[in-house]
Tab-separated table of C-alpha atoms (C1' of nucleotides) in Angstrom:
chain	number	residue	atom	x	y	z
A	1	MET	CA	3.205	105.015	-129.201
A	2	ILE	CA	5.726	102.315	-130.022
A	3	PRO	CA	7.884	103.144	-132.982
A	4	TYR	CA	7.280	99.921	-134.923
A	5	LYS	CA	4.443	97.652	-135.984
A	6	ILE	CA	3.858	94.280	-134.533
A	7	MET	CA	2.090	92.158	-137.167
A	8	GLY	CA	-1.505	91.427	-136.446
A	9	ILE	CA	-1.974	93.550	-133.355
A	10	GLN	CA	-2.131	97.063	-134.729
A	11	PHE	CA	-5.266	97.821	-132.686
A	12	GLU	CA	-3.639	96.848	-129.468
A	13	THR	CA	-0.447	98.766	-130.057
A	14	MET	CA	-2.543	101.897	-130.055
A	15	MET	CA	-3.418	101.093	-126.404
A	16	TYR	CA	0.205	100.521	-125.313
A	17	SER	CA	3.225	102.739	-125.307
A	18	GLN	CA	6.890	102.073	-124.519
A	19	ILE	CA	7.707	102.623	-120.908
A	20	PRO	CA	10.124	105.641	-120.418
A	21	MET	CA	13.443	104.821	-118.700
A	22	SER	CA	12.538	107.228	-115.850
A	23	PHE	CA	9.868	104.687	-114.843
A	24	TYR	CA	12.648	102.332	-113.590
A	25	GLU	CA	14.521	104.848	-111.551
A	26	ARG	CA	12.278	104.245	-108.530
A	27	PRO	CA	12.102	101.755	-105.726
A	28	ALA	CA	11.878	98.100	-106.869
A	29	VAL	CA	8.733	97.556	-104.748
A	30	VAL	CA	6.928	100.326	-106.696
A	31	VAL	CA	8.117	99.234	-110.090
A	32	ALA	CA	7.242	95.623	-109.393
A	33	GLN	CA	3.627	96.549	-108.774
A	34	GLU	CA	3.303	98.889	-111.673
A	35	LEU	CA	4.670	96.334	-114.126
A	36	LEU	CA	1.630	94.190	-113.510
A	37	GLY	CA	-0.569	94.509	-116.560
A	38	CYS	CA	2.302	95.719	-118.767
A	39	ARG	CA	3.582	93.719	-121.707
A	40	LEU	CA	6.910	92.073	-122.215
A	41	ILE	CA	7.899	91.943	-125.882
A	42	VAL	CA	10.675	90.034	-127.561
A	43	GLU	CA	11.295	91.137	-131.076
A	44	ASN	CA	12.727	88.614	-133.550
A	45	PRO	CA	14.353	89.749	-136.707
A	46	GLY	CA	12.245	88.910	-139.663
A	47	GLN	CA	9.629	87.261	-137.612
A	48	GLU	CA	6.578	88.152	-135.660
A	49	ALA	CA	7.358	89.424	-132.204
A	50	ILE	CA	6.243	87.461	-129.151
A	51	GLY	CA	4.761	88.984	-126.063
A	52	GLY	CA	3.216	88.259	-122.686
A	53	LEU	CA	1.097	90.141	-120.171
A	54	ILE	CA	2.962	90.378	-116.935
A	55	VAL	CA	0.870	88.887	-114.139
A	56	GLU	CA	3.475	88.207	-111.390
A	57	THR	CA	6.653	89.965	-110.140
A	58	GLU	CA	8.968	90.113	-107.190
A	59	ALA	CA	11.041	92.994	-105.828
A	60	TYR	CA	14.693	92.561	-104.644
A	61	THR	CA	16.437	95.598	-103.294
A	62	THR	CA	18.753	97.281	-100.824
A	63	ASN	CA	19.064	95.892	-97.265
A	64	ASP	CA	17.411	92.737	-98.554
A	65	PRO	CA	19.277	89.510	-97.668
A	66	ALA	CA	17.602	87.656	-100.594
A	67	CYS	CA	18.957	90.175	-103.119
A	68	HIS	CA	21.948	89.140	-105.157
A	69	ALA	CA	23.522	92.507	-104.268
A	70	TRP	CA	23.245	91.906	-100.505
A	71	HIS	CA	26.635	90.397	-99.782
A	72	LEU	CA	28.328	92.849	-102.093
A	73	GLU	CA	26.412	95.650	-100.307
A	74	GLN	CA	27.919	94.407	-97.020
A	75	LYS	CA	31.413	94.307	-98.412
A	76	ARG	CA	31.077	97.860	-99.809
A	77	LYS	CA	30.352	99.261	-96.398
A	78	MET	CA	33.963	98.428	-95.591
A	79	ASN	CA	35.468	98.879	-99.046
A	80	PRO	CA	33.424	100.927	-101.584
A	81	ASN	CA	35.343	99.457	-104.453
A	82	ALA	CA	34.593	95.809	-103.646
A	83	SER	CA	33.367	93.747	-106.559
A	84	GLY	CA	31.321	90.506	-106.888
A	85	LYS	CA	28.089	88.933	-107.816
A	86	GLY	CA	25.146	91.269	-108.311
A	87	GLU	CA	27.172	94.245	-109.344
A	88	GLU	CA	24.768	94.989	-112.144
A	89	LEU	CA	22.055	95.685	-109.652
A	90	PHE	CA	23.843	98.826	-108.561
A	91	GLY	CA	23.914	100.002	-112.130
A	92	ALA	CA	21.649	101.897	-114.493
A	93	PRO	CA	17.872	101.344	-114.085
A	94	GLY	CA	16.046	100.136	-117.179
A	95	PHE	CA	18.603	97.424	-118.084
A	96	THR	CA	18.098	93.704	-117.856
A	97	TYR	CA	19.748	91.442	-115.292
A	98	ILE	CA	19.615	87.826	-116.400
A	99	TYR	CA	21.251	84.998	-114.500
A	100	LEU	CA	21.345	81.186	-114.571
A	101	ASN	CA	19.596	79.536	-111.638
A	102	TYR	CA	20.125	76.024	-110.527
A	103	GLY	CA	22.487	75.640	-113.467
A	104	MET	CA	19.553	75.322	-115.905
A	105	TYR	CA	17.106	78.163	-115.975
A	106	TRP	CA	17.606	81.824	-117.044
A	107	LEU	CA	15.692	84.306	-114.880
A	108	LEU	CA	14.765	87.774	-116.139
A	109	ASN	CA	15.094	90.817	-114.025
A	110	VAL	CA	14.770	94.530	-114.647
A	111	VAL	CA	17.180	96.772	-112.791
A	112	THR	CA	15.481	99.507	-110.768
A	113	ASP	CA	16.422	102.363	-108.385
A	114	PRO	CA	18.983	105.171	-109.077
A	115	ILE	CA	22.566	104.223	-109.868
A	116	GLY	CA	24.346	103.291	-106.622
A	117	THR	CA	21.224	101.808	-105.025
A	118	PRO	CA	20.712	98.076	-105.806
A	119	GLY	CA	17.297	97.034	-106.997
A	120	ALA	CA	15.589	94.726	-109.424
A	121	VAL	CA	12.244	93.296	-110.327
A	122	LEU	CA	12.030	89.611	-111.130
A	123	ILE	CA	9.434	88.824	-113.892
A	124	ARG	CA	7.816	85.617	-112.581
A	125	ALA	CA	4.891	84.857	-114.888
A	126	VAL	CA	3.184	86.102	-118.084
A	127	GLU	CA	0.080	85.337	-119.915
A	128	PRO	CA	0.814	84.754	-123.634
A	129	CYS	CA	-0.745	87.555	-125.768
A	130	ILE	CA	1.305	87.915	-128.880
A	131	GLY	CA	2.692	85.066	-131.088
A	132	GLU	CA	1.338	82.431	-128.843
A	133	GLU	CA	2.369	79.701	-131.371
A	134	GLN	CA	6.003	80.416	-130.415
A	135	PHE	CA	5.231	79.777	-126.753
A	136	TRP	CA	3.860	76.343	-127.716
A	137	LYS	CA	6.772	75.583	-129.937
A	138	ASN	CA	9.280	76.429	-127.220
A	139	ARG	CA	7.401	74.452	-124.589
A	140	PRO	CA	6.717	71.150	-126.429
A	141	ASN	CA	5.572	69.132	-123.416
A	142	VAL	CA	2.993	71.615	-122.064
A	143	LYS	CA	-0.637	70.632	-122.247
A	144	LYS	CA	-2.432	73.581	-120.807
A	145	ARG	CA	-2.187	77.246	-121.866
A	146	GLU	CA	-1.882	78.248	-118.195
A	147	ASP	CA	1.359	76.307	-117.924
A	148	LEU	CA	3.190	77.943	-120.806
A	149	ALA	CA	4.843	80.735	-118.772
A	150	ASN	CA	3.546	80.578	-115.168
A	151	GLY	CA	7.033	80.617	-113.587
A	152	PRO	CA	10.229	82.606	-113.967
A	153	GLY	CA	12.145	79.781	-115.658
A	154	LYS	CA	9.121	78.772	-117.794
A	155	LEU	CA	8.621	82.248	-119.265
A	156	THR	CA	12.230	82.615	-120.345
A	157	LEU	CA	11.993	79.157	-122.033
A	158	ALA	CA	8.725	79.974	-123.684
A	159	MET	CA	9.948	83.382	-124.976
A	160	GLY	CA	13.413	82.317	-125.888
A	161	ILE	CA	15.143	84.624	-123.362
A	162	ASP	CA	18.704	83.713	-122.249
A	163	GLN	CA	22.040	85.282	-121.435
A	164	ARG	CA	22.115	86.993	-124.859
A	165	TYR	CA	19.690	89.485	-123.438
A	166	HIS	CA	21.657	90.259	-120.341
A	167	GLN	CA	22.509	93.915	-119.555
A	168	MET	CA	20.486	95.318	-122.435
A	169	SER	CA	18.583	98.545	-122.424
A	170	LEU	CA	14.786	98.152	-122.539
A	171	ALA	CA	14.612	101.367	-124.502
A	172	GLU	CA	16.137	99.891	-127.684
A	173	GLY	CA	14.966	96.347	-128.109
A	174	PRO	CA	14.929	93.479	-128.897
A	175	LEU	CA	13.321	93.331	-125.348
A	176	ARG	CA	10.791	95.929	-124.679
A	177	LEU	CA	8.221	96.724	-122.019
A	178	LEU	CA	4.972	98.424	-122.926
A	179	GLN	CA	2.444	100.025	-120.597
A	180	PRO	CA	-1.280	100.292	-121.197
A	181	ARG	CA	-2.887	103.728	-121.576
A	182	HIS	CA	-5.067	102.891	-118.646
A	183	ARG	CA	-3.809	100.205	-116.293
A	184	ARG	CA	-6.546	98.636	-114.277
A	185	VAL	CA	-5.392	95.594	-112.381
A	186	GLU	CA	-6.143	94.405	-108.874
A	187	VAL	CA	-2.797	93.688	-107.126
A	188	ALA	CA	-2.419	90.971	-104.650
A	189	THR	CA	0.696	90.510	-102.341
A	190	SER	CA	2.535	87.648	-100.733
A	191	GLY	CA	5.997	86.573	-99.511
A	192	ARG	CA	8.537	85.788	-102.193
A	193	ILE	CA	8.923	82.284	-103.487
A	194	GLY	CA	11.867	79.965	-103.486
A	195	ILE	CA	14.100	81.905	-101.069
A	196	SER	CA	15.380	81.134	-97.630
A	197	GLN	CA	16.320	84.659	-96.442
A	198	GLY	CA	13.832	87.574	-96.186
A	199	VAL	CA	10.888	85.169	-96.550
A	200	ASP	CA	8.601	87.481	-94.560
A	201	LEU	CA	8.961	90.508	-96.751
A	202	PRO	CA	5.668	90.888	-98.740
A	203	TRP	CA	7.395	91.657	-101.954
A	204	ARG	CA	5.733	89.251	-104.406
A	205	PHE	CA	3.008	90.863	-106.423
A	206	PHE	CA	0.494	89.243	-108.784
A	207	ILE	CA	-2.723	90.093	-110.568
A	208	LYS	CA	-5.588	88.857	-108.407
A	209	ASP	CA	-7.651	86.151	-110.028
A	210	SER	CA	-5.161	85.576	-112.879
A	211	ASN	CA	-4.947	81.906	-113.918
A	212	PHE	CA	-1.348	82.472	-115.167
A	213	VAL	CA	0.479	83.020	-111.836
A	214	SER	CA	3.124	80.496	-110.752
A	215	ARG	CA	1.151	79.286	-107.810
A	216	SER	CA	-1.621	80.407	-105.497
A	217	LYS	CA	-0.507	81.483	-102.107
A	218	PRO	CA	-2.370	83.209	-99.338
A	219	SER	CA	-2.013	87.001	-99.687
A	220	LEU	CA	-0.525	88.851	-96.698
A	221	THR	CA	-2.668	91.926	-96.945
B	1	DA	C1'	-3.713	66.588	-104.446
B	2	DC	C1'	1.055	66.724	-102.879
B	3	DG	C1'	5.929	65.510	-101.809
B	4	DA	C1'	10.487	63.791	-102.813
B	5	DG	C1'	14.346	63.761	-105.759
B	6	DG	C1'	17.248	64.602	-109.744
B	7	DA	C1'	19.140	67.535	-113.377
B	8	DT	C1'	22.826	71.039	-113.906
B	9	DG	C1'	26.501	75.212	-113.558
B	10	DC	C1'	27.756	79.023	-111.213
B	11	DT	C1'	29.683	81.684	-106.922
B	12	DC	C1'	31.195	82.013	-102.474
B	13	DT	C1'	27.058	83.613	-97.813
C	1	DG	C1'	31.447	71.537	-100.572
C	2	DA	C1'	27.210	74.046	-99.920
C	3	DG	C1'	23.683	76.682	-101.654
C	4	DC	C1'	21.036	78.414	-105.034
C	5	DA	C1'	14.940	83.966	-107.013
C	6	DT	C1'	13.549	76.192	-110.756
C	7	DC	C1'	11.113	72.603	-113.362
C	8	DC	C1'	9.769	68.091	-114.270
C	9	DT	C1'	8.734	63.268	-113.298
C	10	DC	C1'	7.385	59.793	-110.610
C	11	DG	C1'	5.545	57.975	-106.413
C	12	DT	C1'	1.690	57.785	-103.068
C	13	DG	C1'	-3.065	58.824	-101.431
DNA sequence: ACGAGGATGCTCT
DNA sequence: GAGCATCCTCGTG
């Protein structure tokens, strides 16, 4: 049971509980799939929280040339103390990793795997489910509900997520992840989107038949 | 429907 | 300089 009340959705909170930190201390590919059907919540002081149902994720992990930790991982084979971009991905699971992509868009990741093993799950798309008015307000040019948060940059815009939320614990808010009591989703798989290395790894996961995924793509399995 | 191109700021492959 | 885990607009069919 989550330790606070979200206005207007008391019934639904009884069906969802905060995800324990141990959940994230597992391989990114596992966490990515199990986050489908969970809820991403952003609490706003003095206002109604906003939330989205996660419908699409991607895994980035060790020995993965598309992972931000990859080059650092190579360097550390020679010098264990090397530093550089993606350092956070070796750190504690259950913390956020947020970075600016193409100079304009903040992308939200959750760090996974034990300390010392790099891993993260990119949240790629959500379906608005709490405080939807805020989604519309933050995305003034959007016409269709499906387009509010059907992409990693779109969902951070819609939910007001930026660098202020970087490296925060998901156990304490204002960002939280909730899991349903009974998670019943049909998971589809494909290659990851927007990368040039590791394109053949089937590490993009989405809820089959959801209208809120970033794009349709033939599934690999 | 689909493709090209521009916006924009990091880090370093 | 190149290369990015992107999004939007404006062409063309």
